[in-house]
PDB file of C-alpha atoms in Angstrom:
ATOM      1  CA  GLU A   1      16.102  10.354   4.191  1.00 78.00           C
ATOM      2  CA  PRO A   2      13.636   9.909   6.670  1.00 83.00           C
ATOM      3  CA  GLU A   3      11.523   7.019   6.715  1.00 92.00           C
ATOM      4  CA  VAL A   4       8.624   5.951   8.043  1.00 95.00           C
ATOM      5  CA  THR A   5       9.201   3.271  11.344  1.00 96.00           C
ATOM      6  CA  GLN A   6       7.473   0.348  13.303  1.00 97.00           C
ATOM      7  CA  THR A   7       7.603  -1.528  16.272  1.00 96.00           C
ATOM      8  CA  PRO A   8       7.634  -4.248  16.960  1.00 96.00           C
ATOM      9  CA  SER A   9       8.974  -5.798  13.502  1.00 95.00           C
ATOM     10  CA  HIS A  10       7.407  -9.599  14.728  1.00 97.00           C
ATOM     11  CA  GLN A  11       3.851  -9.585  17.607  1.00 97.00           C
ATOM     12  CA  VAL A  12       3.393 -12.833  18.300  1.00 97.00           C
ATOM     13  CA  THR A  13       0.105 -12.903  20.432  1.00 97.00           C
ATOM     14  CA  GLN A  14      -2.867 -15.485  22.395  1.00 97.00           C
ATOM     15  CA  MET A  15      -5.713 -15.821  20.252  1.00 97.00           C
ATOM     16  CA  GLY A  16      -7.628 -13.102  22.569  1.00 97.00           C
ATOM     17  CA  GLN A  17      -5.487 -10.712  23.717  1.00 97.00           C
ATOM     18  CA  GLU A  18      -5.238  -7.318  22.693  1.00 97.00           C
ATOM     19  CA  VAL A  19      -2.261  -5.461  20.871  1.00 98.00           C
ATOM     20  CA  ILE A  20      -0.852  -2.327  19.942  1.00 97.00           C
ATOM     21  CA  LEU A  21       1.472  -1.746  17.081  1.00 98.00           C
ATOM     22  CA  ARG A  22       3.153   1.002  17.174  1.00 97.00           C
ATOM     23  CA  CYS A  23       3.937   3.713  13.563  1.00 97.00           C
ATOM     24  CA  VAL A  24       6.484   6.988  13.848  1.00 97.00           C
ATOM     25  CA  PRO A  25       5.662   8.554  10.573  1.00 96.00           C
ATOM     26  CA  ILE A  26       7.743  10.830   8.963  1.00 94.00           C
ATOM     27  CA  SER A  27       8.015  14.048  10.892  1.00 91.00           C
ATOM     28  CA  ASN A  28       6.486  16.612   8.946  1.00 89.00           C
ATOM     29  CA  HIS A  29       4.125  14.194   7.526  1.00 93.00           C
ATOM     30  CA  LEU A  30      -0.472  15.098   8.227  1.00 91.00           C
ATOM     31  CA  TYR A  31      -1.663  12.303   7.545  1.00 92.00           C
ATOM     32  CA  PHE A  32      -1.255   8.798   8.155  1.00 94.00           C
ATOM     33  CA  TYR A  33      -2.394   4.920   7.496  1.00 95.00           C
ATOM     34  CA  TRP A  34      -2.787   2.036   8.534  1.00 97.00           C
ATOM     35  CA  TYR A  35      -2.769  -1.124   5.896  1.00 96.00           C
ATOM     36  CA  ARG A  36      -3.263  -5.033   6.548  1.00 96.00           C
ATOM     37  CA  GLN A  37      -1.216  -7.030   3.786  1.00 93.00           C
ATOM     38  CA  ILE A  38      -2.466 -10.962   4.796  1.00 94.00           C
ATOM     39  CA  LEU A  39       0.913 -13.114   3.989  1.00 89.00           C
ATOM     40  CA  GLY A  40       1.104 -13.356   0.094  1.00 85.00           C
ATOM     41  CA  GLN A  41      -2.436 -11.510  -1.444  1.00 88.00           C
ATOM     42  CA  LYS A  42      -2.826  -7.327  -1.361  1.00 89.00           C
ATOM     43  CA  VAL A  43      -2.915  -4.763   0.225  1.00 92.00           C
ATOM     44  CA  GLU A  44      -5.809  -3.456   1.924  1.00 94.00           C
ATOM     45  CA  PHE A  45      -6.020   0.057   3.590  1.00 93.00           C
ATOM     46  CA  LEU A  46      -7.696  -0.053   6.754  1.00 96.00           C
ATOM     47  CA  VAL A  47      -7.989   3.304   8.069  1.00 95.00           C
ATOM     48  CA  SER A  48      -6.542   7.152   7.157  1.00 93.00           C
ATOM     49  CA  PHE A  49      -6.546   9.855  10.419  1.00 93.00           C
ATOM     50  CA  TYR A  50      -5.668  13.199   9.372  1.00 92.00           C
ATOM     51  CA  ASN A  51      -5.901  16.296  11.874  1.00 90.00           C
ATOM     52  CA  ASN A  52      -6.682  13.763  15.251  1.00 91.00           C
ATOM     53  CA  GLU A  53      -9.124  12.064  14.425  1.00 93.00           C
ATOM     54  CA  ILE A  54     -10.390   9.158  11.481  1.00 94.00           C
ATOM     55  CA  SER A  55     -10.850  10.321   7.683  1.00 91.00           C
ATOM     56  CA  GLU A  56     -12.030   7.403   5.789  1.00 91.00           C
ATOM     57  CA  LYS A  57     -11.771   3.440   7.104  1.00 93.00           C
ATOM     58  CA  SER A  58     -12.974  -0.220   5.026  1.00 92.00           C
ATOM     59  CA  GLU A  59     -15.028  -2.077   6.170  1.00 92.00           C
ATOM     60  CA  ILE A  60     -12.047  -4.226   8.029  1.00 94.00           C
ATOM     61  CA  PHE A  61     -11.847  -1.579  10.629  1.00 96.00           C
ATOM     62  CA  ASP A  62     -14.380  -2.699  12.151  1.00 94.00           C
ATOM     63  CA  ASP A  63     -15.431  -2.001  16.203  1.00 94.00           C
ATOM     64  CA  GLN A  64     -12.359  -4.610  16.670  1.00 96.00           C
ATOM     65  CA  PHE A  65      -9.757  -2.446  15.601  1.00 97.00           C
ATOM     66  CA  SER A  66      -8.620   1.479  16.535  1.00 97.00           C
ATOM     67  CA  VAL A  67      -6.199   4.601  15.822  1.00 97.00           C
ATOM     68  CA  GLU A  68      -4.376   7.040  18.035  1.00 95.00           C
ATOM     69  CA  ARG A  69      -1.729   9.553  17.620  1.00 92.00           C
ATOM     70  CA  PRO A  70      -0.994   9.303  22.123  1.00 86.00           C
ATOM     71  CA  ASP A  71       2.173  12.333  20.814  1.00 87.00           C
ATOM     72  CA  GLY A  72       3.337  14.254  18.588  1.00 78.00           C
ATOM     73  CA  SER A  73       5.396  11.673  16.872  1.00 87.00           C
ATOM     74  CA  ASN A  74       3.805   8.355  17.263  1.00 93.00           C
ATOM     75  CA  PHE A  75       0.696   6.757  15.611  1.00 96.00           C
ATOM     76  CA  THR A  76      -0.730   3.745  17.432  1.00 97.00           C
ATOM     77  CA  LEU A  77      -3.435   0.494  16.231  1.00 98.00           C
ATOM     78  CA  LYS A  78      -4.979  -1.084  18.662  1.00 97.00           C
ATOM     79  CA  ILE A  79      -6.777  -4.487  17.982  1.00 97.00           C
ATOM     80  CA  ARG A  80      -8.388  -5.774  20.281  1.00 96.00           C
ATOM     81  CA  SER A  81      -9.871  -9.741  21.223  1.00 95.00           C
ATOM     82  CA  THR A  82      -7.126 -10.808  18.671  1.00 97.00           C
ATOM     83  CA  LYS A  83      -8.720 -13.702  15.643  1.00 96.00           C
ATOM     84  CA  LEU A  84      -6.280 -16.467  14.493  1.00 96.00           C
ATOM     85  CA  GLU A  85      -7.377 -14.434  10.876  1.00 95.00           C
ATOM     86  CA  ASP A  86      -5.985 -11.007  12.406  1.00 97.00           C
ATOM     87  CA  SER A  87      -2.650 -12.539  11.385  1.00 97.00           C
ATOM     88  CA  ALA A  88      -0.723 -10.164   8.878  1.00 97.00           C
ATOM     89  CA  MET A  89       1.708  -7.912   7.925  1.00 96.00           C
ATOM     90  CA  TYR A  90       0.635  -4.730   9.187  1.00 97.00           C
ATOM     91  CA  PHE A  91       1.907  -1.367   7.665  1.00 96.00           C
ATOM     92  CA  CYS A  92       1.651   2.187   8.316  1.00 97.00           C
ATOM     93  CA  ALA A  93       2.304   4.467   5.506  1.00 94.00           C
ATOM     94  CA  SER A  94       2.065   8.228   5.947  1.00 93.00           C
ATOM     95  CA  SER A  95       1.690  11.712   2.966  1.00 91.00           C
ATOM     96  CA  GLN A  96       2.389  15.285   3.336  1.00 89.00           C
ATOM     97  CA  SER A  97      -0.365  15.891   1.758  1.00 82.00           C
ATOM     98  CA  GLY A  98      -3.857  14.274   1.029  1.00 73.00           C
ATOM     99  CA  VAL A  99      -3.953  10.566   0.409  1.00 60.00           C
ATOM    100  CA  GLY A 100      -3.253  11.693  -3.656  1.00 66.00           C
ATOM    101  CA  ASP A 101       0.419  12.370  -2.440  1.00 80.00           C
ATOM    102  CA  THR A 102       2.615  10.106  -2.694  1.00 85.00           C
ATOM    103  CA  GLN A 103       2.208   7.585   0.899  1.00 89.00           C
ATOM    104  CA  TYR A 104       6.281   6.761   2.144  1.00 91.00           C
ATOM    105  CA  PHE A 105       5.244   3.144   4.405  1.00 93.00           C
ATOM    106  CA  GLY A 106       7.080   2.039   6.792  1.00 95.00           C
ATOM    107  CA  PRO A 107       8.751  -1.618   7.261  1.00 94.00           C
ATOM    108  CA  GLY A 108       6.359  -3.617   8.728  1.00 95.00           C
ATOM    109  CA  THR A 109       5.153  -5.919  11.864  1.00 97.00           C
ATOM    110  CA  ARG A 110       4.338  -9.087  11.597  1.00 97.00           C
ATOM    111  CA  LEU A 111       1.100  -9.854  14.062  1.00 98.00           C
ATOM    112  CA  THR A 112       1.276 -14.139  14.388  1.00 97.00           C
ATOM    113  CA  VAL A 113      -1.970 -14.415  16.983  1.00 97.00           C
ATOM    114  CA  LEU A 114      -2.070 -18.219  17.972  1.00 96.00           C
TER     115      LEU A 114
ATOM    116  CA  GLY B   1     -16.413   1.228  -4.294  1.00 79.00           C
ATOM    117  CA  GLU B   2     -14.122   0.650  -6.235  1.00 85.00           C
ATOM    118  CA  ASN B   3     -12.194  -2.238  -7.362  1.00 91.00           C
ATOM    119  CA  VAL B   4      -8.408  -3.128  -9.426  1.00 96.00           C
ATOM    120  CA  GLU B   5      -8.315  -6.211 -11.275  1.00 97.00           C
ATOM    121  CA  GLN B   6      -4.142  -7.030 -12.432  1.00 97.00           C
ATOM    122  CA  HIS B   7      -2.660  -8.820 -14.596  1.00 97.00           C
ATOM    123  CA  PRO B   8      -1.047 -11.634 -14.950  1.00 97.00           C
ATOM    124  CA  SER B   9      -0.296 -12.516 -11.639  1.00 96.00           C
ATOM    125  CA  THR B  10       3.015 -13.823 -12.607  1.00 97.00           C
ATOM    126  CA  LEU B  11       5.102 -13.098 -15.542  1.00 98.00           C
ATOM    127  CA  SER B  12       8.081 -13.858 -16.234  1.00 98.00           C
ATOM    128  CA  VAL B  13      10.515 -12.337 -18.816  1.00 97.00           C
ATOM    129  CA  GLN B  14      14.020 -12.669 -19.782  1.00 97.00           C
ATOM    130  CA  GLU B  15      16.801 -10.278 -18.826  1.00 97.00           C
ATOM    131  CA  GLY B  16      16.724  -7.111 -21.440  1.00 97.00           C
ATOM    132  CA  ASP B  17      13.844  -7.726 -22.478  1.00 97.00           C
ATOM    133  CA  SER B  18      10.410  -5.062 -21.546  1.00 98.00           C
ATOM    134  CA  ALA B  19       8.061  -6.488 -19.025  1.00 98.00           C
ATOM    135  CA  VAL B  20       4.229  -4.743 -19.258  1.00 98.00           C
ATOM    136  CA  ILE B  21       1.560  -5.258 -15.909  1.00 98.00           C
ATOM    137  CA  LYS B  22      -1.406  -4.357 -16.980  1.00 98.00           C
ATOM    138  CA  CYS B  23      -4.508  -3.104 -14.391  1.00 98.00           C
ATOM    139  CA  THR B  24      -8.666  -2.106 -15.031  1.00 97.00           C
ATOM    140  CA  TYR B  25     -10.307   0.203 -11.976  1.00 96.00           C
ATOM    141  CA  SER B  26     -14.475   0.336 -12.003  1.00 94.00           C
ATOM    142  CA  ASP B  27     -14.863   3.637  -9.844  1.00 91.00           C
ATOM    143  CA  SER B  28     -14.785   6.778 -12.502  1.00 91.00           C
ATOM    144  CA  ALA B  29     -14.343   9.282 -10.399  1.00 90.00           C
ATOM    145  CA  SER B  30     -10.802   8.011  -9.596  1.00 91.00           C
ATOM    146  CA  ASN B  31      -8.340   9.515  -9.871  1.00 90.00           C
ATOM    147  CA  TYR B  32      -4.795   8.851  -8.431  1.00 92.00           C
ATOM    148  CA  PHE B  33      -2.730   5.856  -9.786  1.00 95.00           C
ATOM    149  CA  PRO B  34       0.445   5.119  -7.652  1.00 95.00           C
ATOM    150  CA  TRP B  35       2.059   1.663  -8.890  1.00 97.00           C
ATOM    151  CA  TYR B  36       4.304   0.007  -5.180  1.00 96.00           C
ATOM    152  CA  LYS B  37       7.267  -2.549  -5.873  1.00 96.00           C
ATOM    153  CA  GLN B  38       7.367  -4.920  -3.204  1.00 93.00           C
ATOM    154  CA  GLU B  39      10.712  -7.231  -2.973  1.00 93.00           C
ATOM    155  CA  LEU B  40      10.499 -10.105   0.025  1.00 88.00           C
ATOM    156  CA  GLY B  41      10.234  -9.319   3.052  1.00 85.00           C
ATOM    157  CA  LYS B  42      10.286  -5.525   2.136  1.00 89.00           C
ATOM    158  CA  ARG B  43       8.018  -2.640   2.250  1.00 90.00           C
ATOM    159  CA  PRO B  44       5.766  -1.838  -0.766  1.00 91.00           C
ATOM    160  CA  GLN B  45       7.880   1.332  -2.021  1.00 92.00           C
ATOM    161  CA  LEU B  46       6.449   3.305  -5.006  1.00 92.00           C
ATOM    162  CA  ILE B  47       7.903   3.250  -8.022  1.00 96.00           C
ATOM    163  CA  ILE B  48       5.584   5.435 -10.025  1.00 96.00           C
ATOM    164  CA  ASP B  49       1.992   7.566 -10.064  1.00 94.00           C
ATOM    165  CA  ILE B  50      -0.111   8.621 -12.325  1.00 94.00           C
ATOM    166  CA  ARG B  51      -3.279  11.985 -11.793  1.00 90.00           C
ATOM    167  CA  SER B  52      -5.535  11.440 -13.741  1.00 85.00           C
ATOM    168  CA  ASN B  53      -5.081  14.473 -16.219  1.00 84.00           C
ATOM    169  CA  VAL B  54      -2.100  12.646 -17.481  1.00 84.00           C
ATOM    170  CA  GLY B  55      -1.984   9.966 -20.560  1.00 91.00           C
ATOM    171  CA  GLU B  56       1.846   9.163 -19.835  1.00 95.00           C
ATOM    172  CA  LYS B  57       4.834   9.312 -17.204  1.00 94.00           C
ATOM    173  CA  LYS B  58       7.857   8.248 -17.755  1.00 96.00           C
ATOM    174  CA  ASP B  59      10.573   8.226 -15.277  1.00 94.00           C
ATOM    175  CA  GLN B  60      13.648   6.399 -16.870  1.00 96.00           C
ATOM    176  CA  ARG B  61      13.612   2.210 -17.965  1.00 97.00           C
ATOM    177  CA  ILE B  62       9.879   3.022 -15.847  1.00 98.00           C
ATOM    178  CA  ALA B  63       7.028   4.315 -17.946  1.00 98.00           C
ATOM    179  CA  VAL B  64       2.793   4.203 -16.977  1.00 98.00           C
ATOM    180  CA  THR B  65      -0.004   4.846 -19.069  1.00 97.00           C
ATOM    181  CA  LEU B  66      -3.741   6.090 -18.307  1.00 96.00           C
ATOM    182  CA  ASN B  67      -6.608   5.291 -20.349  1.00 95.00           C
ATOM    183  CA  LYS B  68      -9.526   6.557 -18.567  1.00 93.00           C
ATOM    184  CA  THR B  69     -12.330   5.647 -21.013  1.00 93.00           C
ATOM    185  CA  ALA B  70     -11.362   2.457 -21.205  1.00 94.00           C
ATOM    186  CA  LYS B  71     -10.418   3.198 -17.292  1.00 95.00           C
ATOM    187  CA  HIS B  72      -6.964   1.049 -17.042  1.00 95.00           C
ATOM    188  CA  PHE B  73      -3.473   1.879 -16.640  1.00 97.00           C
ATOM    189  CA  SER B  74      -0.335   0.011 -17.411  1.00 98.00           C
ATOM    190  CA  LEU B  75       2.813  -0.286 -16.307  1.00 98.00           C
ATOM    191  CA  HIS B  76       6.132  -0.946 -18.360  1.00 98.00           C
ATOM    192  CA  ILE B  77       9.693  -1.491 -17.546  1.00 98.00           C
ATOM    193  CA  THR B  78      11.955  -1.386 -20.302  1.00 97.00           C
ATOM    194  CA  GLU B  79      15.092  -3.069 -20.258  1.00 97.00           C
ATOM    195  CA  THR B  80      14.361  -5.372 -17.906  1.00 98.00           C
ATOM    196  CA  GLN B  81      17.144  -6.402 -15.104  1.00 97.00           C
ATOM    197  CA  PRO B  82      17.686  -9.006 -12.327  1.00 96.00           C
ATOM    198  CA  GLU B  83      16.729  -6.376  -9.506  1.00 96.00           C
ATOM    199  CA  ASP B  84      13.411  -5.437 -11.378  1.00 97.00           C
ATOM    200  CA  SER B  85      12.317  -9.000  -9.822  1.00 97.00           C
ATOM    201  CA  ALA B  86       9.299  -8.096  -7.351  1.00 97.00           C
ATOM    202  CA  VAL B  87       5.900  -7.747  -6.962  1.00 96.00           C
ATOM    203  CA  TYR B  88       4.689  -4.897  -8.084  1.00 97.00           C
ATOM    204  CA  PHE B  89       1.139  -3.711  -6.763  1.00 96.00           C
ATOM    205  CA  CYS B  90      -1.543  -1.268  -8.565  1.00 97.00           C
ATOM    206  CA  ALA B  91      -4.142   1.029  -7.037  1.00 95.00           C
ATOM    207  CA  ALA B  92      -6.007   3.457  -7.596  1.00 94.00           C
ATOM    208  CA  ARG B  93      -7.730   5.646  -5.576  1.00 90.00           C
ATOM    209  CA  ASP B  94     -11.284   5.980  -5.610  1.00 84.00           C
ATOM    210  CA  SER B  95     -14.406   8.526  -4.384  1.00 80.00           C
ATOM    211  CA  ASN B  96     -13.932   7.782  -0.870  1.00 77.00           C
ATOM    212  CA  TYR B  97     -10.092   8.754  -1.372  1.00 78.00           C
ATOM    213  CA  GLN B  98      -9.262   5.481   0.072  1.00 84.00           C
ATOM    214  CA  LEU B  99      -6.194   3.489  -1.907  1.00 88.00           C
ATOM    215  CA  ILE B 100      -7.603   0.197  -3.430  1.00 91.00           C
ATOM    216  CA  TRP B 101      -4.616  -2.171  -4.420  1.00 94.00           C
ATOM    217  CA  GLY B 102      -4.945  -5.083  -6.786  1.00 95.00           C
ATOM    218  CA  ALA B 103      -3.280  -8.122  -6.626  1.00 94.00           C
ATOM    219  CA  GLY B 104       0.040  -7.927  -7.018  1.00 95.00           C
ATOM    220  CA  THR B 105       2.191  -9.835 -10.232  1.00 97.00           C
ATOM    221  CA  LYS B 106       5.286 -11.432  -9.711  1.00 97.00           C
ATOM    222  CA  LEU B 107       7.235 -10.898 -11.650  1.00 98.00           C
ATOM    223  CA  ILE B 108      10.910 -12.883 -12.316  1.00 98.00           C
ATOM    224  CA  ILE B 109      13.725 -11.320 -15.336  1.00 97.00           C
ATOM    225  CA  LYS B 110      15.444 -14.752 -16.295  1.00 95.00           C
ATOM    226  CA  PRO B 111      19.179 -14.752 -16.900  1.00 90.00           C
TER     227      PRO B 111
END
């Protein structure tokens, strides 16, 4: 069964550095999402992406964040100038059609900002 | 915006007994309500979902009920087994098409 994949599984960075988290959604899916989960807390919506543009974004998704689909398979989340509070698990998800469709999650990237 | 409240935060039940987790939401326009199961260190996995045109949905030992008037929905797990131990999250798609999650319920199945 096809799965969403994410790389790296764990990223350690220094405060102020830029990181790029990568995701490969399920191949026939059209909608892509990023979520964040701070350790022991709820999953928080960051952004949804469709047709090469952002569909929706939450208040968390400020100018520090950006998303891109650089080719036909990858979907990336860039975090500029990382802060300590950006430390979290970042999940990518994809769905075949709109938000009401089942979203399939990747295994996550654990980001640690030192 | 949408606010999803989930209770209890921890639920401990004897193996074989039933477990019920409850969620409330605030946005009356919300129309899609999935439930995810997350094992420690793993990705969230959808276990069941319900849309607002349906009051109840069942899949083997798992069922979800939705009361649109009261704006609450519940997850029911019957004949619980040790492998049901995990954190369960409810979520609601709000009028901004964002999936807003509850805080999670840690379900512990006692042997």
